[in-house]
Coordinates of C-alpha atoms in Angstrom, one line a residue:
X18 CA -28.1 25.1 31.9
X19 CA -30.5 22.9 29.7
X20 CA -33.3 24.0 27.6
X21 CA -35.6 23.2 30.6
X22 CA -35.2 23.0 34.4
X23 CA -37.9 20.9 36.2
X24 CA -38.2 21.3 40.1
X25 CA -39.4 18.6 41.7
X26 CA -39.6 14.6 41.1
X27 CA -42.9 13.8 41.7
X28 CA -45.4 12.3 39.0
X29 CA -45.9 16.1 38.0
X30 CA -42.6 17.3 37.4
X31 CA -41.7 13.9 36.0
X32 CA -44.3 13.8 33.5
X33 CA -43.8 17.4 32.5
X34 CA -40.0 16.7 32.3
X35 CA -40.6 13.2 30.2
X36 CA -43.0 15.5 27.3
X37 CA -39.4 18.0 27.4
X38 CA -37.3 15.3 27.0
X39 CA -39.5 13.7 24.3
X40 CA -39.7 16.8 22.2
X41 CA -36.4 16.6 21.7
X42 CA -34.9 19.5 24.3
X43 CA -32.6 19.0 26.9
X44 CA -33.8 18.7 30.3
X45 CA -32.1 18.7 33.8
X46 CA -34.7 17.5 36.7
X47 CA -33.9 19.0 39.9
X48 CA -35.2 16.9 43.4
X49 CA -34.3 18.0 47.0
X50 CA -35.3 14.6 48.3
X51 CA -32.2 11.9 48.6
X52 CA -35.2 9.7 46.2
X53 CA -37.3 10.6 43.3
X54 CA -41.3 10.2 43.4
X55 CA -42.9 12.7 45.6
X56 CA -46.1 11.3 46.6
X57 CA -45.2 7.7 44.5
X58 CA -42.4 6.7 47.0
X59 CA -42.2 3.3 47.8
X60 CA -39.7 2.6 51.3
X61 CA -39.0 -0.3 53.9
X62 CA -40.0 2.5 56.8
X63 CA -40.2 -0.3 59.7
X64 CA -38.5 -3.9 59.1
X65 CA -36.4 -4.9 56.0
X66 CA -38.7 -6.5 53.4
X67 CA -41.6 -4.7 54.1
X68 CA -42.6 -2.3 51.0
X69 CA -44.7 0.6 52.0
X70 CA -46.0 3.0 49.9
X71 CA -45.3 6.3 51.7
X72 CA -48.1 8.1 50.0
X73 CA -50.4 7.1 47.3
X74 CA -50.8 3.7 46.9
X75 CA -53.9 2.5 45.1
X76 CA -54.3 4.7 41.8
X77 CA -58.1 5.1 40.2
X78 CA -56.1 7.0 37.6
X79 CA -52.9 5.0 36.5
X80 CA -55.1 3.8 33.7
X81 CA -57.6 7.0 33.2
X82 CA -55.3 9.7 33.2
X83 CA -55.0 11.5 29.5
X84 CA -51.0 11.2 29.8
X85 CA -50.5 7.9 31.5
X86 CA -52.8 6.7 28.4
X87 CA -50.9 8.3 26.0
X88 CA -47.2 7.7 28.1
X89 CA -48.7 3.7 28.1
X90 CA -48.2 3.4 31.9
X91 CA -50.2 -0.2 31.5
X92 CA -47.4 -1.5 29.3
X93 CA -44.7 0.0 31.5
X94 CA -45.4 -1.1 34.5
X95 CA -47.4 -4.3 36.4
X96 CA -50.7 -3.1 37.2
X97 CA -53.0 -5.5 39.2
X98 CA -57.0 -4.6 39.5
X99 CA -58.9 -5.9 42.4
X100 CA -62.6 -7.3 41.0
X101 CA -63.5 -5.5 44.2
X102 CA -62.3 -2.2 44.2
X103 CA -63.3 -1.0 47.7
X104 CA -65.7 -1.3 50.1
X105 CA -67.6 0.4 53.3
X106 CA -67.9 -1.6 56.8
X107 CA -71.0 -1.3 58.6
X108 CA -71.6 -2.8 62.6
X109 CA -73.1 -6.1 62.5
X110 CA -70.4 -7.3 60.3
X111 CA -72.3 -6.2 57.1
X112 CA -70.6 -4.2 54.5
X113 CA -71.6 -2.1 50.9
X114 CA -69.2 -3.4 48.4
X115 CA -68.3 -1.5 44.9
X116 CA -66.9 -4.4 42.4
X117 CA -65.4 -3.4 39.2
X118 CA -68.4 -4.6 38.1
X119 CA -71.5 -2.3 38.0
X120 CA -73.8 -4.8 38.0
X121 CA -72.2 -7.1 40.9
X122 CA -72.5 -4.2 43.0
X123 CA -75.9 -3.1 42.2
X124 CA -76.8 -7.5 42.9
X125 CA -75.8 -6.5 46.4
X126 CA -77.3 -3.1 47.4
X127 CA -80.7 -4.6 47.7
X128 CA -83.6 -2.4 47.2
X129 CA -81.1 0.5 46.4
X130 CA -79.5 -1.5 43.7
X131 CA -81.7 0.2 41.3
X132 CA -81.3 3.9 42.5
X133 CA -77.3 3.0 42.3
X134 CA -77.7 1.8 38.9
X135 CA -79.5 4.7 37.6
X136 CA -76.8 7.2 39.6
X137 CA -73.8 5.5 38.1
X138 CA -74.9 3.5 35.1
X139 CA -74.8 7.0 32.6
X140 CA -71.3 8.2 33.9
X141 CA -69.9 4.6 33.9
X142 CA -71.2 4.3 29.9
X143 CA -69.7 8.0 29.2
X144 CA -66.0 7.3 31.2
X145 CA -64.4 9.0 28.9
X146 CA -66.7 12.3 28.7
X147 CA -66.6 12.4 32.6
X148 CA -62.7 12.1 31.9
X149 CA -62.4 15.0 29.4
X150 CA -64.3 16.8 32.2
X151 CA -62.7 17.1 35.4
X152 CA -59.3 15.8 33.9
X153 CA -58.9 19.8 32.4
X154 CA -59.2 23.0 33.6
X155 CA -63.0 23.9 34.4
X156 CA -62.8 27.1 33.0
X157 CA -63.6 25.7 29.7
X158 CA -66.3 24.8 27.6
X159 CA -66.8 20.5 27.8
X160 CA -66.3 19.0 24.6
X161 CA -68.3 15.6 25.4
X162 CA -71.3 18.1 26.9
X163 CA -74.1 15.4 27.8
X164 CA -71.7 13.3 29.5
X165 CA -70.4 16.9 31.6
X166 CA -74.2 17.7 32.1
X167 CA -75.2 14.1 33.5
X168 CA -72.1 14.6 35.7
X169 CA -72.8 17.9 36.9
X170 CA -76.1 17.0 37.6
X171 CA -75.2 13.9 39.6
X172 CA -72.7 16.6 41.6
X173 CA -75.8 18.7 42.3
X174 CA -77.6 16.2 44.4
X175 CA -74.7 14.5 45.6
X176 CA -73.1 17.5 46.8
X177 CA -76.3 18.8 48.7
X178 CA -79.0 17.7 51.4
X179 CA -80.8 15.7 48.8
X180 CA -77.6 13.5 48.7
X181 CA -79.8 10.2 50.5
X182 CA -83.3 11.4 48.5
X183 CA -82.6 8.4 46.2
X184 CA -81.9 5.6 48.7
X185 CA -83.4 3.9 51.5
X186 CA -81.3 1.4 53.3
X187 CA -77.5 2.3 54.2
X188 CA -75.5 0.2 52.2
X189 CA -75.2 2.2 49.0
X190 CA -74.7 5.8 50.9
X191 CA -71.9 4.3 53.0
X192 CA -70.4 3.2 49.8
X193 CA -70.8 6.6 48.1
X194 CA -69.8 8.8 51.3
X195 CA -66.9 6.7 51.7
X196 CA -65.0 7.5 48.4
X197 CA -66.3 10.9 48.4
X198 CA -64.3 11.4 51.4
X199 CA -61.2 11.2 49.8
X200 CA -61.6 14.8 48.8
X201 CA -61.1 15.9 52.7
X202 CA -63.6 18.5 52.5
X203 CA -67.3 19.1 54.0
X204 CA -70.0 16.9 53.6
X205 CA -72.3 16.6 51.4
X206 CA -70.4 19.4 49.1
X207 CA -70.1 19.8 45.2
X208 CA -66.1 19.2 45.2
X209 CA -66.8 15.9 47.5
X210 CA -69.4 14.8 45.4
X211 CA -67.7 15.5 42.4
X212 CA -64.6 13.4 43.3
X213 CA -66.2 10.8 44.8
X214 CA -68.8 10.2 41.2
X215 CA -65.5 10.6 38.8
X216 CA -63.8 7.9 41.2
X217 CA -66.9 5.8 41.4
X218 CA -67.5 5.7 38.6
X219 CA -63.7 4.9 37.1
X220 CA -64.0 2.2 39.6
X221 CA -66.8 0.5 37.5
X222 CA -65.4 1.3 34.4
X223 CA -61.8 0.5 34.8
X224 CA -61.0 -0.7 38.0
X225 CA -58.7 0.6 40.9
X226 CA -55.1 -0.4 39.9
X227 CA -52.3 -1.1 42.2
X228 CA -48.6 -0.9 40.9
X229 CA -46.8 -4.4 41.6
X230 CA -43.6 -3.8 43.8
X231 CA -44.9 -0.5 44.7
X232 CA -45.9 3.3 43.7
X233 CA -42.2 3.6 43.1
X234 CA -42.9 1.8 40.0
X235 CA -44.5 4.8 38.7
X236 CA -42.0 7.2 39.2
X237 CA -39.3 4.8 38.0
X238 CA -40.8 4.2 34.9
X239 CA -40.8 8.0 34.1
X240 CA -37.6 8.6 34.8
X241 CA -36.5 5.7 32.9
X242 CA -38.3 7.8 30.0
X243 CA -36.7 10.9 30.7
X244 CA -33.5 9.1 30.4
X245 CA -34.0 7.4 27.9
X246 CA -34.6 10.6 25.7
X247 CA -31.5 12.5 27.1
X248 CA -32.4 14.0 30.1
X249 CA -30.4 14.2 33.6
X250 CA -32.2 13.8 37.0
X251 CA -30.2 15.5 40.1
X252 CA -30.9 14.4 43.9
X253 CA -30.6 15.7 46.8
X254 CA -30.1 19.1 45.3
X255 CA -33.0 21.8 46.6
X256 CA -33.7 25.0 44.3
X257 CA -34.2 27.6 46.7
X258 CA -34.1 30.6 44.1
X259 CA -34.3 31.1 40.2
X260 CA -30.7 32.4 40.1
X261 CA -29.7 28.7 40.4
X262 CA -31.4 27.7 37.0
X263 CA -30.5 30.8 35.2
X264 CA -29.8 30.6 31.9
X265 CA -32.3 27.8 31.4
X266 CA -35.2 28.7 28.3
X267 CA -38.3 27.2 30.3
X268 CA -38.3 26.4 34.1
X269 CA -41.3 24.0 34.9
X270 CA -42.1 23.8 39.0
X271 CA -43.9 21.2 40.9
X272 CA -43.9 23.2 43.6
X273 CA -47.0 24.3 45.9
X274 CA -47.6 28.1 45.5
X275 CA -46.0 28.9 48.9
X276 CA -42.6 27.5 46.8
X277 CA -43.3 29.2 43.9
X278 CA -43.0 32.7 46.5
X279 CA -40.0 31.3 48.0
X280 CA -38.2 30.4 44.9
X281 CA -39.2 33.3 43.1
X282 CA -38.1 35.8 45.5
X283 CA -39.3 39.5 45.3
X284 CA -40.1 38.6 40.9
X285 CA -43.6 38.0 41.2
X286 CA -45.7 41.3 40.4
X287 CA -47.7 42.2 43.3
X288 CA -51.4 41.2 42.1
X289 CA -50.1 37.7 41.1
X290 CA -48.1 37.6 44.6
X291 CA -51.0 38.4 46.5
X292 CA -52.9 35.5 45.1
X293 CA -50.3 33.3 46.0
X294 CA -50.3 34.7 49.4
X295 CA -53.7 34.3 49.9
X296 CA -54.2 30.6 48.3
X297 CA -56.2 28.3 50.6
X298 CA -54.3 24.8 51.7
X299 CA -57.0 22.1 53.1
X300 CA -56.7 20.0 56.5
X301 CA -54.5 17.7 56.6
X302 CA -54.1 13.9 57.1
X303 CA -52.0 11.5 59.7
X304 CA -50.8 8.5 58.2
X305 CA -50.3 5.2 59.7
X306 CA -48.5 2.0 58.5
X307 CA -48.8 -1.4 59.8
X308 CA -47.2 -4.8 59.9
X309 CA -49.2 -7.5 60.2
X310 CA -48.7 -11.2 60.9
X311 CA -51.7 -12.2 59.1
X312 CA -54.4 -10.4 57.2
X313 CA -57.1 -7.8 58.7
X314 CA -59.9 -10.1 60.5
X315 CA -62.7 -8.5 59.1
X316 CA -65.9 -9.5 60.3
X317 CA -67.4 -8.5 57.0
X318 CA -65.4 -11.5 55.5
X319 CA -65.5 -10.2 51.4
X320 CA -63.5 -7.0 52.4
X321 CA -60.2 -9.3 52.7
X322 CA -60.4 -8.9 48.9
X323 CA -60.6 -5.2 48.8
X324 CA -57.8 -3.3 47.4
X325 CA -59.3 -0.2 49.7
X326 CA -61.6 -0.1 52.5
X327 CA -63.7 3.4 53.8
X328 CA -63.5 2.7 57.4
X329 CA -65.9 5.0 59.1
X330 CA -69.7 3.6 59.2
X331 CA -72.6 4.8 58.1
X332 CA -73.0 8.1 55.8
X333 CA -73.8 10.0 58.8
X334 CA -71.0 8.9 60.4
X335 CA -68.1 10.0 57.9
X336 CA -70.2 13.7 57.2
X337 CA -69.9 13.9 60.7
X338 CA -66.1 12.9 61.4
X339 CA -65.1 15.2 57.8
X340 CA -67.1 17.9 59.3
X341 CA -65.3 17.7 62.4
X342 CA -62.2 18.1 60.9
X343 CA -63.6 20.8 58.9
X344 CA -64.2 22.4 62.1
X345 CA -60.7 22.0 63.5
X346 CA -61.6 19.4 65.5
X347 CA -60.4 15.8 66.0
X348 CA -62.8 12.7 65.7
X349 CA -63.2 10.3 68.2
X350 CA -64.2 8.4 65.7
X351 CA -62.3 9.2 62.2
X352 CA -62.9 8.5 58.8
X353 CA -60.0 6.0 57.9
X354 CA -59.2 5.1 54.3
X355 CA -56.9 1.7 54.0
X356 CA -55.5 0.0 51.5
X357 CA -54.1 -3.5 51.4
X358 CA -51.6 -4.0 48.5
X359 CA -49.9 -7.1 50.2
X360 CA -53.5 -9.3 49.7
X361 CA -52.4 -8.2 45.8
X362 CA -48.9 -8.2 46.1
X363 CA -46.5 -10.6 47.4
X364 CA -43.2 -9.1 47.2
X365 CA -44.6 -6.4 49.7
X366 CA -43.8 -8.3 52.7
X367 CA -42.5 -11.9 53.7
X368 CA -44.2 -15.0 53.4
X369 CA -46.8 -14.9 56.0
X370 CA -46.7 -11.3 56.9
X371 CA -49.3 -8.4 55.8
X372 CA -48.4 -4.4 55.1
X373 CA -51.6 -2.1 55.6
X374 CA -51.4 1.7 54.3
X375 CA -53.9 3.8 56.2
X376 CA -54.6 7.7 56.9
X377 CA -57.4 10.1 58.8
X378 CA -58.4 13.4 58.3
X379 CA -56.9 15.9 60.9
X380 CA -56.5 19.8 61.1
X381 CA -54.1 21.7 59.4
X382 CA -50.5 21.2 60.4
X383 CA -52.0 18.7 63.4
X384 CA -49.1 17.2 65.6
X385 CA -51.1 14.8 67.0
X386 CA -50.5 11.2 66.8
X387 CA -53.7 9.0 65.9
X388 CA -52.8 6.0 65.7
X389 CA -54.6 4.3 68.5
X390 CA -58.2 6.1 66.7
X391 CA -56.8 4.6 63.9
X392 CA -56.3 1.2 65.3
X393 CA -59.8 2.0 67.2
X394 CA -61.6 1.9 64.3
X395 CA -60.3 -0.8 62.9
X396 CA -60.8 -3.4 65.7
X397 CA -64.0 -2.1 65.5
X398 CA -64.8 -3.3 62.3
X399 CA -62.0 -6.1 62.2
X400 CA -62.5 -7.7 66.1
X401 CA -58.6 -9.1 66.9
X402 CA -57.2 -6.8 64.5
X403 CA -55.2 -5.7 67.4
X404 CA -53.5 -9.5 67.8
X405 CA -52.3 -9.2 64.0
X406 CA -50.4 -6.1 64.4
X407 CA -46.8 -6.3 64.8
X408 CA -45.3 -2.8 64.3
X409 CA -46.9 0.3 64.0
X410 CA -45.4 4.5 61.9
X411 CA -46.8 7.2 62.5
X412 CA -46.7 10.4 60.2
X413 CA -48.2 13.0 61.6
X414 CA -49.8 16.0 59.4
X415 CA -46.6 18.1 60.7
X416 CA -44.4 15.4 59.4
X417 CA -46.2 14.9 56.1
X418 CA -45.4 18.4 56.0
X419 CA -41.8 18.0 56.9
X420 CA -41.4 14.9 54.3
X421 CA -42.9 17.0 51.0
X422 CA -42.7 21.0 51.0
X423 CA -46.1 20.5 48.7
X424 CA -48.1 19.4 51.6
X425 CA -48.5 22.8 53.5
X426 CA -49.9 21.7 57.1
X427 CA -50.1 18.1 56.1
X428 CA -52.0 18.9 52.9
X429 CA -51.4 16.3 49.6
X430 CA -53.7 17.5 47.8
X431 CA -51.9 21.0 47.8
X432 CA -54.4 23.2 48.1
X433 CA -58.9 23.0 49.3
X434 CA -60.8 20.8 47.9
X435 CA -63.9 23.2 47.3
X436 CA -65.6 24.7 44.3
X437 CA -63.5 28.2 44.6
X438 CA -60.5 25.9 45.3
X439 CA -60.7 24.1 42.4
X440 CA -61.9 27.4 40.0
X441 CA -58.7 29.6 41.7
X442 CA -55.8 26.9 41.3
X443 CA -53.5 28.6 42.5
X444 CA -55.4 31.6 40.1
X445 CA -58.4 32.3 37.9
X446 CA -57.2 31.8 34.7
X447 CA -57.5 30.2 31.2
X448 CA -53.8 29.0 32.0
X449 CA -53.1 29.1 35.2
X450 CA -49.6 26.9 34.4
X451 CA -48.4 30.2 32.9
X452 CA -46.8 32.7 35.7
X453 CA -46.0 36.4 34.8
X454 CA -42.7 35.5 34.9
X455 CA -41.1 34.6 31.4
X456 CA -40.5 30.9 30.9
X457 CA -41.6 30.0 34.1
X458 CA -44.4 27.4 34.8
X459 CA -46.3 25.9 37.6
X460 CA -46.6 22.0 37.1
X461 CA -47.7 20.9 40.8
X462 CA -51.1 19.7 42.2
X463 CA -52.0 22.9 42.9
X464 CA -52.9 23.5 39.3
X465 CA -55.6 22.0 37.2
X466 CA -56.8 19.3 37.2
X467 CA -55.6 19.0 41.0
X468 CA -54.6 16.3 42.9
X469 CA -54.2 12.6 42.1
X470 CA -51.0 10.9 40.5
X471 CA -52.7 11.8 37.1
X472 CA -49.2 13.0 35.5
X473 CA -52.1 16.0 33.8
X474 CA -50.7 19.3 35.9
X475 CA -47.2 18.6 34.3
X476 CA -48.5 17.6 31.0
X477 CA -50.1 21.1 30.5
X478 CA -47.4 22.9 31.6
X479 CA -45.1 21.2 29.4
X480 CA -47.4 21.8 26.3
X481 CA -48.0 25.6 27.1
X482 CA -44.0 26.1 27.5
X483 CA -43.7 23.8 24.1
X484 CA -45.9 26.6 22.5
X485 CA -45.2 29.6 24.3
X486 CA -41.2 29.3 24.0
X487 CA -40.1 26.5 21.7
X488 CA -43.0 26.8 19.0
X489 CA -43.4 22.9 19.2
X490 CA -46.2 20.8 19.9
X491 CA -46.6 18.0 22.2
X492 CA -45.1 14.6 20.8
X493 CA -45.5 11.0 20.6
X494 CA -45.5 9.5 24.5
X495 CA -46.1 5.9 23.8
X496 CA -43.4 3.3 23.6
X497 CA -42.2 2.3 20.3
X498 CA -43.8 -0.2 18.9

């Protein structure tokens, strides 16, 4: 065996293998999947020339992320940034729209252009103090502390009833609601609120980037790193105990904790297995991809040059479809997140032809198709978008399940987004990479910082098994120069 195993080829265990391989050790990645990527896949699911990104596919953090600054992703890799980052549709055929620039989107929030400003305006100015923040483990003193204190109490009011106590017309809610969704949790609630400010506000500082050619691109340019630097990728080859990696020094998994029990067997000391047992997954989501034959009708005409849209109404509306879900129920009207890389991209699909990426909130290990409430939704806010479509996936949350073992019930973001959830990750600890097994680490999303193709879970591993085993420190990551 090498000096280091790494389970799993997705950003995580690909960045953690990439800081191995660059500290000079050898390292042997290990990937059940037929492809590499995880949740940066990029596939022709319906028609031959149609590139869909078969999870993530616009990435607030390809250019905010610690490691992919330090790993120069943005020289790697084509990155292009919508000026308009995302946007809300409201009925009427009005819509709240969040630019890239702060100031473009205050121009048209009307009278609560001000109250946006004066929300966002301190965390946009102190990016990289709201970075140093919620991109590390939260059990740790902030080392940029008025930028964590303006964050936190942003979170506060955000994340309670006093979340619309600053506004007065519907625009800027719907815009804030809408990102703060992404966190598939209750609403108003701290861990909503506090993903939806850090995202906001990335969106005014950097931009929302979108890999050309697809989220592929990220994984590919890892492993081209990892190679580069001696280090062997295997797949199709599943790890289903330790015994197989015997014999390597440090074993890095990005693996949810329910792998981490099944890989580890009977190892795991009872307190630490109990945790595991007892870790909480979130709801889950059903994706769906579409073919169009031209782009999305909106009747809000800007949002054609939106690399996402938050399809769901008013604020009211999306608390009310999340807390549904929350529930265990099923909206009738869902909270739809969309992205449109092809208006961006043009090698995603053939001349003429549009791909759109799209996903809801559903319970837990739901089997239920929505595509039609997908679809739903969007005619109601795109009237004809019906006429455009030419071929319709599904992935249900039991298939999401069934494509990643990460995603417990349909869960990406492997494991609740809530303020225990993100303290207990997969345990309370000052490293919770570190399991009480020698030489074994957890890298996956379900360790600090969380989810998000940041690249940070497998950094931190990586540099507590460099310390804790090798007595080396983390090296360079950029390119040479």
């Amino acid at each position: 065996m090498p000096d280091v195993a790494v389970v799993g080829a997705g950003p995580n265990g690909l960045a953690a293998a990439a800081v191995m391989a660059r500290a000079g050790l050898s390292v042997e990645v290990f990937e059940a999947a037929e492809t590499i990527g995880g949740g940066t896949r990029t596939a022709e699911l319906m028609q031959p020339g149609h590139l869909h990104d078969i999870c993530s596919a616009v990435h607030p953090m390809a250019l905010a992320s610690p490691f992919f600054q330090a790993f120069e992703l943005a020289r790697r890799i084509e990155l292009v940034v919508p000026e308009l980052a995302f946007g809300s549709p409201l009925d009427g055929g009005r819509a709240a729209l969040g630019y890239h620039s702060l100031e473009r989107t205050v121009e048209g929030l009307g009278r609560d252009g001000a109250a946006y400003r004066r929300l966002l305006g301190p965390l946009v100015s102190r990016i990289d103090g709201v970075m140093e923040l919620t991109q590390h483990q939260l059990l740790r003193l902030p080392r940029k502390p008025l930028a964590a204190a303006l964050f936190g109490i942003r979170t506060l009011e955000q994340g309670s009833p006093l979340w619309n106590a600053r506004f007065r017309e519907p625009l800027a809610p719907a815009l804030l609601s809408g990102v703060a969704a992404h966190a598939i949790s209750q609403l108003p609630s701290l861990a909503a609120a506090g993903a939806g400010l850090m995202l906001t506000a990335l969106a005014h500082a950097q931009g929302w980037p979108i890999p050309l050619g697809g989220s592929a691109a990220i994984a590919a340019a890892l492993a081209d790193d990892i190679r580069a630097h001696g280090g062997v990728i295997h797949t199709g080859e599943p790890i289903d105990g330790l015994e197989q990696l015997r014999g390597a020094r440090a074993t890095l998994l990005d693996v949810a904790p329910q792998g981490l029990l099944n890989i580890a067997g009977g190892r795991l000391p009872g307190k630490y297995r109990t945790a595991l047992e007892s870790f909480r997954y979130g709801n889950g989501s059903c994706k769906v991809d579409f073919i169009l034959s031209g782009p999305v009708p909106w009747a809000a005409k800007e949002l054609a040059d939106a690399g996402t849209v938050h399809v769901g109404g008013t604020r009211a509306e999306v608390a009310q479809a999340e807390n549904e879900v929350s529930a265990g129920k099923y909206p009738e009207r869902p909270y739809v997140l969309v992205a449109q890389p092809s208006r961006f991209d043009a090698s995603r699909a053939p001349a003429g032809r549009h791909i759109l990426w799209a996903y809801c909130h559903v319970p837990a290990g739901s089997t239920r198709d929505m595509g039609e409430a997908v679809t739903a939704q969007l005619e109601r806010f795109a009237p004809g978008f019906r006429d455009v479509v030419v071929q319709t996936h599904v992935t249900t949350a039991a298939g999401l399940a069934s494509y990643n073992r990460n995603y417990v019930g349909g869960d990406f973001s492997a494991g609740i987004m809530d303020m225990r959830g993100l303290l207990q990750r997969p345990v309370v600890s000052p490293v919770p990479w570190r399991t009480p097994l020698p030489g074994v680490y957890l890298c996956s999303s379900s360790t600090p910082p969380g989810p998000g193709v940041t690249g940070m879970p497998g950094f931190f591993a990586a540099k507590y098994a460099l310390k804790d085993i090798f007595g080396r420190t983390v090296p360079a990551l950029g390119l040479q120069t």
